[in-house]
XYZ file of C-alpha atoms in Angstrom:
494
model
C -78.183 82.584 -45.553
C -79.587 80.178 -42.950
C -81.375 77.410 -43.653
C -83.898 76.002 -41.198
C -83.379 72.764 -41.618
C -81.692 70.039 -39.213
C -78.639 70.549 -40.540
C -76.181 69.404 -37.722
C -76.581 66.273 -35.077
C -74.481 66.213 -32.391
C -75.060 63.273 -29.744
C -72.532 64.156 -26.623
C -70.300 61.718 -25.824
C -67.807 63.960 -23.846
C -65.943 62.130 -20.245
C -68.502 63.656 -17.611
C -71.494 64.146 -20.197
C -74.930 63.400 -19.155
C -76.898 61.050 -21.601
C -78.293 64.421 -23.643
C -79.587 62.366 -26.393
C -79.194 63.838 -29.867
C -79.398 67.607 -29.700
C -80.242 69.088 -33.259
C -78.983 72.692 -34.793
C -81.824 74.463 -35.702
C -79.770 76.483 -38.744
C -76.529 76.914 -39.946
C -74.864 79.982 -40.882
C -71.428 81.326 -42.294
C -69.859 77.643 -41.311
C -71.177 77.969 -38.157
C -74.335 75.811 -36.371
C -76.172 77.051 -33.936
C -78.016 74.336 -30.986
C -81.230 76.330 -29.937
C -83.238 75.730 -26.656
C -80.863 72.753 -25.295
C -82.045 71.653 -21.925
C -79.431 71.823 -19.184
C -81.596 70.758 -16.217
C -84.945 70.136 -14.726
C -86.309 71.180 -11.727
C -86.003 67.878 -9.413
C -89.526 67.884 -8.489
C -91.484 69.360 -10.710
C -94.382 70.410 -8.680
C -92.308 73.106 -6.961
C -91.763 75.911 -8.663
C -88.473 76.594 -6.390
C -87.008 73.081 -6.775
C -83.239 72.659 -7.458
C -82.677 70.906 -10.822
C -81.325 67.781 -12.024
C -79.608 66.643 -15.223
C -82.140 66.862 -18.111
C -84.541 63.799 -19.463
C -82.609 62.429 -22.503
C -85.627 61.841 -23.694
C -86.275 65.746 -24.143
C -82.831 67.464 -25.006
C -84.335 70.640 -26.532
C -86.967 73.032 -26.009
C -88.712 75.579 -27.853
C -87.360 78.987 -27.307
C -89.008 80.383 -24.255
C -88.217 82.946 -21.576
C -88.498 82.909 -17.813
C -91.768 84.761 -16.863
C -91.240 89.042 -16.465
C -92.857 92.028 -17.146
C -91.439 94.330 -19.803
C -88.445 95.603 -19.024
C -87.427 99.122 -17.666
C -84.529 99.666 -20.704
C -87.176 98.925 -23.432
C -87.300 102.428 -24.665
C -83.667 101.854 -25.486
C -83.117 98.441 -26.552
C -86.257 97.396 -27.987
C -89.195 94.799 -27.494
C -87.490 91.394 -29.511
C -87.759 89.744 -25.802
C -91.373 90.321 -25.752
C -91.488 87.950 -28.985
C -90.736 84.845 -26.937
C -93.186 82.910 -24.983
C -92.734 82.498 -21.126
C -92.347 79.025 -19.008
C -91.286 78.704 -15.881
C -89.025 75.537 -17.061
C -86.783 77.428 -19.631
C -83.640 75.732 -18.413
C -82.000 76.426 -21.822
C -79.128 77.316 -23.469
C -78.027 77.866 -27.475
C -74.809 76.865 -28.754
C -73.146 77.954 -31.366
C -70.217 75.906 -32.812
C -68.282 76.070 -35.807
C -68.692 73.011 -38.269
C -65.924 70.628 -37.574
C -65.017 72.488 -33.930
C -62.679 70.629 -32.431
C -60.814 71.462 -28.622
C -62.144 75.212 -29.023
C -62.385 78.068 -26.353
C -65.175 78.487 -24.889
C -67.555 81.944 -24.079
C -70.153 82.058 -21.918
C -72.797 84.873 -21.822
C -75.316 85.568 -18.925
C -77.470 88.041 -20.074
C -78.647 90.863 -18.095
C -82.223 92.596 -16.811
C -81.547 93.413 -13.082
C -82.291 90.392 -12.274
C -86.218 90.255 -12.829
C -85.840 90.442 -16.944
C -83.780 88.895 -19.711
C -83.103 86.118 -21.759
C -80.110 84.114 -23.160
C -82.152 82.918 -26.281
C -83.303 86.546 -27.374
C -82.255 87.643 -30.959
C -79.769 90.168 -29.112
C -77.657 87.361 -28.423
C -76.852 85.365 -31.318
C -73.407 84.042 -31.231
C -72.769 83.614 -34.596
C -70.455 86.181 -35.850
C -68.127 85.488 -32.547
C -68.378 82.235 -32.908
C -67.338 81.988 -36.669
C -64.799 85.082 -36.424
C -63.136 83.932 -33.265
C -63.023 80.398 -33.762
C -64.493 79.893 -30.578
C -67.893 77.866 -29.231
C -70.099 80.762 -27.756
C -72.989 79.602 -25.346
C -75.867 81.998 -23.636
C -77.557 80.882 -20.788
C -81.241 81.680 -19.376
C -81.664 81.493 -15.228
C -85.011 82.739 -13.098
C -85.759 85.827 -12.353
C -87.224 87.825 -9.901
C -89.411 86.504 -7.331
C -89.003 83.064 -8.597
C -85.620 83.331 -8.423
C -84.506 85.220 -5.590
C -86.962 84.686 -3.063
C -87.908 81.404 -1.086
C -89.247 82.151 2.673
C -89.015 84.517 5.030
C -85.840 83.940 6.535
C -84.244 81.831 3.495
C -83.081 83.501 0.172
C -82.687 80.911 -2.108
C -80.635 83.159 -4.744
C -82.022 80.364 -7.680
C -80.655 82.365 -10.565
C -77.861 81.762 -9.427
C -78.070 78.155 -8.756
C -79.466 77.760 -11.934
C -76.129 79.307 -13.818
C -74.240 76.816 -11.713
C -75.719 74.165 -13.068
C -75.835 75.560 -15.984
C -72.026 75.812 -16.016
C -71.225 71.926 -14.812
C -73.672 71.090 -17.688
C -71.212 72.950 -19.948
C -68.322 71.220 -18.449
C -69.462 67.824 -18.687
C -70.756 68.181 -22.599
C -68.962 71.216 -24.159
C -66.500 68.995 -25.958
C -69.468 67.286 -27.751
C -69.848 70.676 -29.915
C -66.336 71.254 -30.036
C -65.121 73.469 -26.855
C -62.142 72.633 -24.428
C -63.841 72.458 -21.147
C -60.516 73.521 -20.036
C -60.639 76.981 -21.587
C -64.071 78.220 -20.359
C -64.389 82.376 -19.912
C -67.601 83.479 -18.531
C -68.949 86.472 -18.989
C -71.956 88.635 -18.037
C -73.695 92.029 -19.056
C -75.247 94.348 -15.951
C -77.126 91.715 -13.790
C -75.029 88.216 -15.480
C -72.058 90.283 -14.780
C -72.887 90.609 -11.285
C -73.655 86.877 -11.184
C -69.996 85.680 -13.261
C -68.499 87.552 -10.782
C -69.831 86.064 -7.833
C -69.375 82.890 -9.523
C -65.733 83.928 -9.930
C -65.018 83.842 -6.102
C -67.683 80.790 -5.295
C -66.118 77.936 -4.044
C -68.525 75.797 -5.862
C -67.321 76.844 -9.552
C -64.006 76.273 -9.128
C -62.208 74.533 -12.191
C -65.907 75.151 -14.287
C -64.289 78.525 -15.996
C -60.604 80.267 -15.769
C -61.627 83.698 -16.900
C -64.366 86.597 -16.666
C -65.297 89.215 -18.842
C -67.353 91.475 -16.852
C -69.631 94.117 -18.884
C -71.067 96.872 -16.739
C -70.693 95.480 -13.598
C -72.946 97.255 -10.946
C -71.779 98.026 -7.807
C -74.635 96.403 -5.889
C -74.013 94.340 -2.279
C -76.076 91.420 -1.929
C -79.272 92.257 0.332
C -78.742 91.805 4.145
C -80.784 89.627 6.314
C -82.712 92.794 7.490
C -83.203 93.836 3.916
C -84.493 90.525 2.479
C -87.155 89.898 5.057
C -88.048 94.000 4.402
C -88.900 93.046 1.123
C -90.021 90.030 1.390
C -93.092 91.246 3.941
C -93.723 93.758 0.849
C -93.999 91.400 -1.768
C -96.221 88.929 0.132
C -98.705 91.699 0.986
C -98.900 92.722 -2.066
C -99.405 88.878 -3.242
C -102.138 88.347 -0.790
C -103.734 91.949 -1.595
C -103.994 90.173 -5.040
C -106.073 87.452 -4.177
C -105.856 84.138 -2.576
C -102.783 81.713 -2.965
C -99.199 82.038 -1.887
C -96.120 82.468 -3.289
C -95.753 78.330 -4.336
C -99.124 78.669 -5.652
C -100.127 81.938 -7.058
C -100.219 82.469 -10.769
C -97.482 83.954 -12.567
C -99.217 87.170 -13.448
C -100.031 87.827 -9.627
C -96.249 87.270 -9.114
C -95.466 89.635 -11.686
C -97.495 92.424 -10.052
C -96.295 92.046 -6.509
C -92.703 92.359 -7.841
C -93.667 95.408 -9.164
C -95.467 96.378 -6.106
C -91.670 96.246 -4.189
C -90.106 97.843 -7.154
C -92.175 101.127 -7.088
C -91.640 100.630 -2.956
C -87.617 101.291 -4.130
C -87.870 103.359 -6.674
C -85.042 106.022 -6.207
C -83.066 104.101 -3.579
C -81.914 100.417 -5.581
C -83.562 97.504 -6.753
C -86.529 95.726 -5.065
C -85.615 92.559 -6.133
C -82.324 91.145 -6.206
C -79.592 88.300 -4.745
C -79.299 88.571 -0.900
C -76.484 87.361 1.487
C -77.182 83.645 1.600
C -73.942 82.523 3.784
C -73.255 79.856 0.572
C -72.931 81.001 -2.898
C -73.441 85.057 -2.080
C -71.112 86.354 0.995
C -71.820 89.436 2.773
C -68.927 90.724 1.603
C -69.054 90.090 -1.836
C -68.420 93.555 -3.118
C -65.583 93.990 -0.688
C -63.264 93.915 -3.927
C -59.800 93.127 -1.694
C -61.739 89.979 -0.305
C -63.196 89.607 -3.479
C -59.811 89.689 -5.385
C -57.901 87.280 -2.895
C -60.521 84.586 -3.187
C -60.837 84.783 -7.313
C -60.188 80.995 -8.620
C -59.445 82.689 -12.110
C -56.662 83.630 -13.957
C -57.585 87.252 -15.470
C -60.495 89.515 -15.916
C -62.015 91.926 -18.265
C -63.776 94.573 -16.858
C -66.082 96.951 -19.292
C -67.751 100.205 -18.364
C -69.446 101.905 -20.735
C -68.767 105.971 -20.865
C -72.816 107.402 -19.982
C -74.106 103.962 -18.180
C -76.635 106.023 -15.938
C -78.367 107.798 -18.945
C -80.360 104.789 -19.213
C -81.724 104.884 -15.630
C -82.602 108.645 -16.039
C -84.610 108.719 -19.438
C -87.824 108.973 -17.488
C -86.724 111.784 -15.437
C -87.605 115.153 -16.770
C -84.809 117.201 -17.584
C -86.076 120.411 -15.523
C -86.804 118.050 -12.360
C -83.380 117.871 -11.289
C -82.055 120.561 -9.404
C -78.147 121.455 -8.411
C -78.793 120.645 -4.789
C -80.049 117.274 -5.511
C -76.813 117.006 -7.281
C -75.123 118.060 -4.689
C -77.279 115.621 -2.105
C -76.078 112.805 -4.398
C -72.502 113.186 -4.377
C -72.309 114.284 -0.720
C -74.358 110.811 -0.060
C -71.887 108.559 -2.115
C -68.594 110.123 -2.628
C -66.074 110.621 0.144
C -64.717 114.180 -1.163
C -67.621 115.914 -2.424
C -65.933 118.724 -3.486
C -63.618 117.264 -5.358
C -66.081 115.339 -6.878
C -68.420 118.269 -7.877
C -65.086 119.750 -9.412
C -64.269 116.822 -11.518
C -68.608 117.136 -12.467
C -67.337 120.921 -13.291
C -64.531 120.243 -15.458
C -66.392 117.428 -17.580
C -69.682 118.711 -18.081
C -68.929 122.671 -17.618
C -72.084 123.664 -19.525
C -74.069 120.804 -18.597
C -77.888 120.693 -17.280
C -78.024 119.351 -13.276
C -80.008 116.276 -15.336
C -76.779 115.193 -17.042
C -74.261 116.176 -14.524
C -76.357 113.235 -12.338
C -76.333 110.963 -14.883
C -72.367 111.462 -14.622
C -72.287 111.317 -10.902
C -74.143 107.957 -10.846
C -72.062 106.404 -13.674
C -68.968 107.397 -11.816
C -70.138 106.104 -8.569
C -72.064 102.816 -10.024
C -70.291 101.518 -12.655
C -66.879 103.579 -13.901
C -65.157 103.552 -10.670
C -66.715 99.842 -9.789
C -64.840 98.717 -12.694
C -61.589 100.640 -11.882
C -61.749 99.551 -8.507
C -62.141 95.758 -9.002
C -59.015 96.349 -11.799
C -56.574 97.544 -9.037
C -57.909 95.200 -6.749
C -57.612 92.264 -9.016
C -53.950 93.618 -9.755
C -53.058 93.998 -6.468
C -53.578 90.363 -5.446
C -51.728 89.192 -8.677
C -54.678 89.010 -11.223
C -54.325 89.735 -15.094
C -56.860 92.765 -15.392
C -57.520 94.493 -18.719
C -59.755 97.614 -18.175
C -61.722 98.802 -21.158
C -64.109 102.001 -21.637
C -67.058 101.754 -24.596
C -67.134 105.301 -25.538
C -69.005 105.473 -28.724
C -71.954 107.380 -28.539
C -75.801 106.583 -29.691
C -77.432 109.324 -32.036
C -80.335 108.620 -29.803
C -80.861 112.435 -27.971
C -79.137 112.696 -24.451
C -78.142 108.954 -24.505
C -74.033 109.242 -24.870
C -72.897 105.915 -24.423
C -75.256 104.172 -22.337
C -75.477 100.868 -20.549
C -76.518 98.203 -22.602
C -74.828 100.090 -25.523
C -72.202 98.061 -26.172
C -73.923 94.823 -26.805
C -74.907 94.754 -30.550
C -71.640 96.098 -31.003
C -69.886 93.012 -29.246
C -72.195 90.343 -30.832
C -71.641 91.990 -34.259
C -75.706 91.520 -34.898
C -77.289 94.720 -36.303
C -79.344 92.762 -37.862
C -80.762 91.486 -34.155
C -81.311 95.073 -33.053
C -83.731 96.052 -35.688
C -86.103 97.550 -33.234
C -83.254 99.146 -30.947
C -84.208 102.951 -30.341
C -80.596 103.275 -29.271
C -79.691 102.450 -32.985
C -81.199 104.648 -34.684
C -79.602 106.557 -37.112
C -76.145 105.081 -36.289
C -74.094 104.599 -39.305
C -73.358 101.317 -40.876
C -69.968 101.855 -41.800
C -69.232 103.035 -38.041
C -70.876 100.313 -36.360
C -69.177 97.725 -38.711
C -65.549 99.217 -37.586
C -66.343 99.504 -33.439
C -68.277 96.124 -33.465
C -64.988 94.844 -35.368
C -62.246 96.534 -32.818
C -64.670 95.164 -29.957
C -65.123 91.522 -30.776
C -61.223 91.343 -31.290
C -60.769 92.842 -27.966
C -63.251 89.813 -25.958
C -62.164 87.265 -28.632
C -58.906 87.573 -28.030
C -59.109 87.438 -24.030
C -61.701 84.315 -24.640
C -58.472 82.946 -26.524
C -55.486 83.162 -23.659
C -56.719 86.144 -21.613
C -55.046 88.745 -23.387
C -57.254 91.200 -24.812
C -55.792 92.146 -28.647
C -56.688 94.866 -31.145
C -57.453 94.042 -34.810
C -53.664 93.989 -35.654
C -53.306 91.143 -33.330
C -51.117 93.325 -30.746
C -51.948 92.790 -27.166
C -53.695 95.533 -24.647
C -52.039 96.376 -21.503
C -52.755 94.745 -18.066
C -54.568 96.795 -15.383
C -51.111 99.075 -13.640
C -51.234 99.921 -10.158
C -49.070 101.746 -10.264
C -49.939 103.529 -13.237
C -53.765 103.108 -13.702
C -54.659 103.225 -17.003
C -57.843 102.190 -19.187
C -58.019 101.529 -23.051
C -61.123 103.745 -24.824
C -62.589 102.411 -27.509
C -64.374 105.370 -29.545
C -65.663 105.690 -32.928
C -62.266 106.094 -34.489
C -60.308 103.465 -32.716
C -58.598 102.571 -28.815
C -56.820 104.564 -27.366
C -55.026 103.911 -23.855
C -55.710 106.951 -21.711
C -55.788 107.412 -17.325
C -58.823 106.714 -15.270
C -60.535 109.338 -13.564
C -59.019 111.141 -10.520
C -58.244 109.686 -7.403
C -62.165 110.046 -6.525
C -63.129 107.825 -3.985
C -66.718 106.059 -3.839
C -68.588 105.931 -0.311
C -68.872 102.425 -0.099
């Protein structure tokens, strides 16, 4: 049982560390201590809200647990309100650690959370690294960034993708003190669910966080290009009208909750055709061609990737939508939009779901397209240029009605935290006994890439790299993995 006491002190003294000062566990659990709300920068001037940040005051080396300002998320219905628990401060440059007692020269994992970009938090009870950190002998670290407007816009012409230069820092702040809590800043994966996997693996190319990790686990990677010049400024226009509509003050000076609205002023504006907020090409950190996945894969400055899917991703996206208010020809619009061989496509849709309602055959069509053949592509792409890629499927489904295996679905399962997931919709009425044996078969999958980049079953044997050859993906269900092909040779419209 944890006790809330100070029960650990660790005062970094690692070769690059910045003076953290003493940094405090807030509990310790199963041998394992966990660092809550540890400062890894400040903004540099504090009176702008879209500074660049700094090392941290010594002075102040933890935080309470707070969140970056947001509205309630869109996935609520299915993952459940713990985020709305945590206050919200537009200076929650934090991370938690969590470090075995007596860690010493231990891999490192670490987790951006997701939230497309405008929601999510690293120091939400979803996340607790406890279990992976104790099972896999390994120092597990989440990491909050901005979000939304704060963190993706900046002017008119100038994206200032902040999120992402938060993470950065974020990372050299792990490089520089990780081996005060134990970790090997040598053996560093990084990995990201839904909108932190789209930032690890732009971070995985980036010139600028080279030697800060060797590997990525990527978790329902979206396929989402950055926004064009055109694009930014398009939304940018819209979110400033809106802001000014709101009342006086501009985007430096307007209060939160008149941010809040406007960014949901541009997300109704996009609702149906992509996000209204997200990174944009900035010529620096995010490249226009960043989900070209041959560039991509040539410019990676890691050694091997995991790349998850989950098996229904897009059933989250389409809970809202009434069942009866899809028809077959908006199917059929869909796939003829984003699929190069529609018919072959609406065949494969055929042959899957034979008996299924036009509602679910679109939730399979934009899983394919979005995230299932994103993942598959970015494996033979990876291969291709030499790349270890292990391709994995989550196929286990929720007993929540119409939800199969849905994104977000796999993350209790990897942290091994029912306990965290109390409130989880997409929970209910799972069994214990089943959850216990997929969360176990999961974590020893990521633990043992985190390890030496070689995913491994329970038994300790090894998964199969991504074949070009022979493309292949391992399934994890509710009664074990299973190595099985990809889908047909369907191509995306890209």
């Amino acid at each position: 049982m944890s006790a809330p006491v100070l029960a650990h002190t660790v005062t970094v003294r690692a070769e690059r560390a910045v003076d953290t000062g003493a940094v405090h566990s807030r509990d310790t659990a199963d041998g394992v201590a966990h660092f809550a709300g540890i400062r890894y920068g400040e903004r540099l001037d504090a009176t702008d809200r879209f500074s660049p940040l700094g090392n941290p005051a010594p002075e102040c080396p933890q935080g309470p647990s707070t969140v970056f300002p947001q509205a309630p998320g869109s996935l609520d219905w299915l993952i459940g309100p713990a985020i709305s628990r945590l206050p919200q401060s537009e200076d929650s440059f934090l991370l938690d650690v969590w470090a075995p007692e007596g860690a010493s020269d231990l891999p490192v994992l670490v987790f951006l959370p997701g939230g497309a970009f405008v929601s999510g938090g690293g120091n939400v009870s979803w996340y607790d690294g406890t279990r992976l950190a104790g099972e896999g002998g390994a120092v597990v670290v989440t990491v909050s960034y901005r979000l939304g407007a704060l963190g993706l816009l900046g002017g008119p012409e100038t994206p200032l993708n902040l999120g992402l230069q938060d993470i950065l820092h974020a990372l050299k702040w792990v490089s520089a003190n990780i081996a005060g809590f134990g970790g090997d800043p040598a053996a560093v994966t990084l990995a990201g669910h839904s909108a932190g996997a789209w930032y690890a693996y732009v971070l995985s190319f980036a010139a600028q966080a080279k030697g800060l990790f060797c590997r990525t686990a990527l978790f329902s990677l979206p396929w989402q290009p950055p926004l064009t010049g055109a694009a930014y400024r398009e939304r940018w226009e819209l979110f400033t009208d809106a802001l000014r509509a709101a009342g006086p003050g501009s985007l430096a000076t307007a209060p939160v909750q008149a941010i809040l609205e406007a960014q949901a002023t541009v997300g109704k504006a996009y609702a149906g055709r992509g996000l209204g907020l997200m990174p944009a090409a900035d010529g620096d950190l995010v490249p226009g061609w960043a989900m070209e996945f041959s560039e991509a894969a040539a410019s990676f400055h890691v050694e091997s990737l995991l790349i998850s899917s989950t098996e229904n991703e897009a059933a989250a996206f389409l809970h809202a939508l009434p069942v009866d208010a899809v028809s077959p020809e908006q199917v059929e619009g869909f796939v003829a939009a984003h699929f190069e061989d529609p018919g072959a496509v609406l065949e494969f849709l055929d042959s899957r779901l034979p008996d299924a309602t036009p509602h679910a055959r679109l939730g399979e069509a934009m899983s394919l397209h979005q995230f299932r053949l994103t993942a598959t592509e970015l494996a033979g792409q990876a291969g291709a240029a030499g790349l270890d890629a292990t391709l994995l499927r989550f196929s286990v489904d929720s007993r929540l009605q119409g939800a199969g295996s849905p994104h977000c679905f796999e993350l209790p399962f990897l942290f091994g935290n029912r306990e965290g997931w109390t409130d989880s919709p997409m929970l209910t009425g799972f069994p214990d006994e089943v959850f216990a044996s997929v969360s176990d078969q999961l974590r020893s999958l990521v633990l043992g890439f985190v390890r030496d980049g070689r995913a491994r079953t329970i038994d300790g044997e090894p998964v199969g790299f991504f074949d070009t050859d022979r493309p292949q993906l391992h399934r994890l269900t509710e009664t074990g993995l299973a190595t099985t092909g990809t889908e047909p040779a369907l191509r995306a419209r890209r």
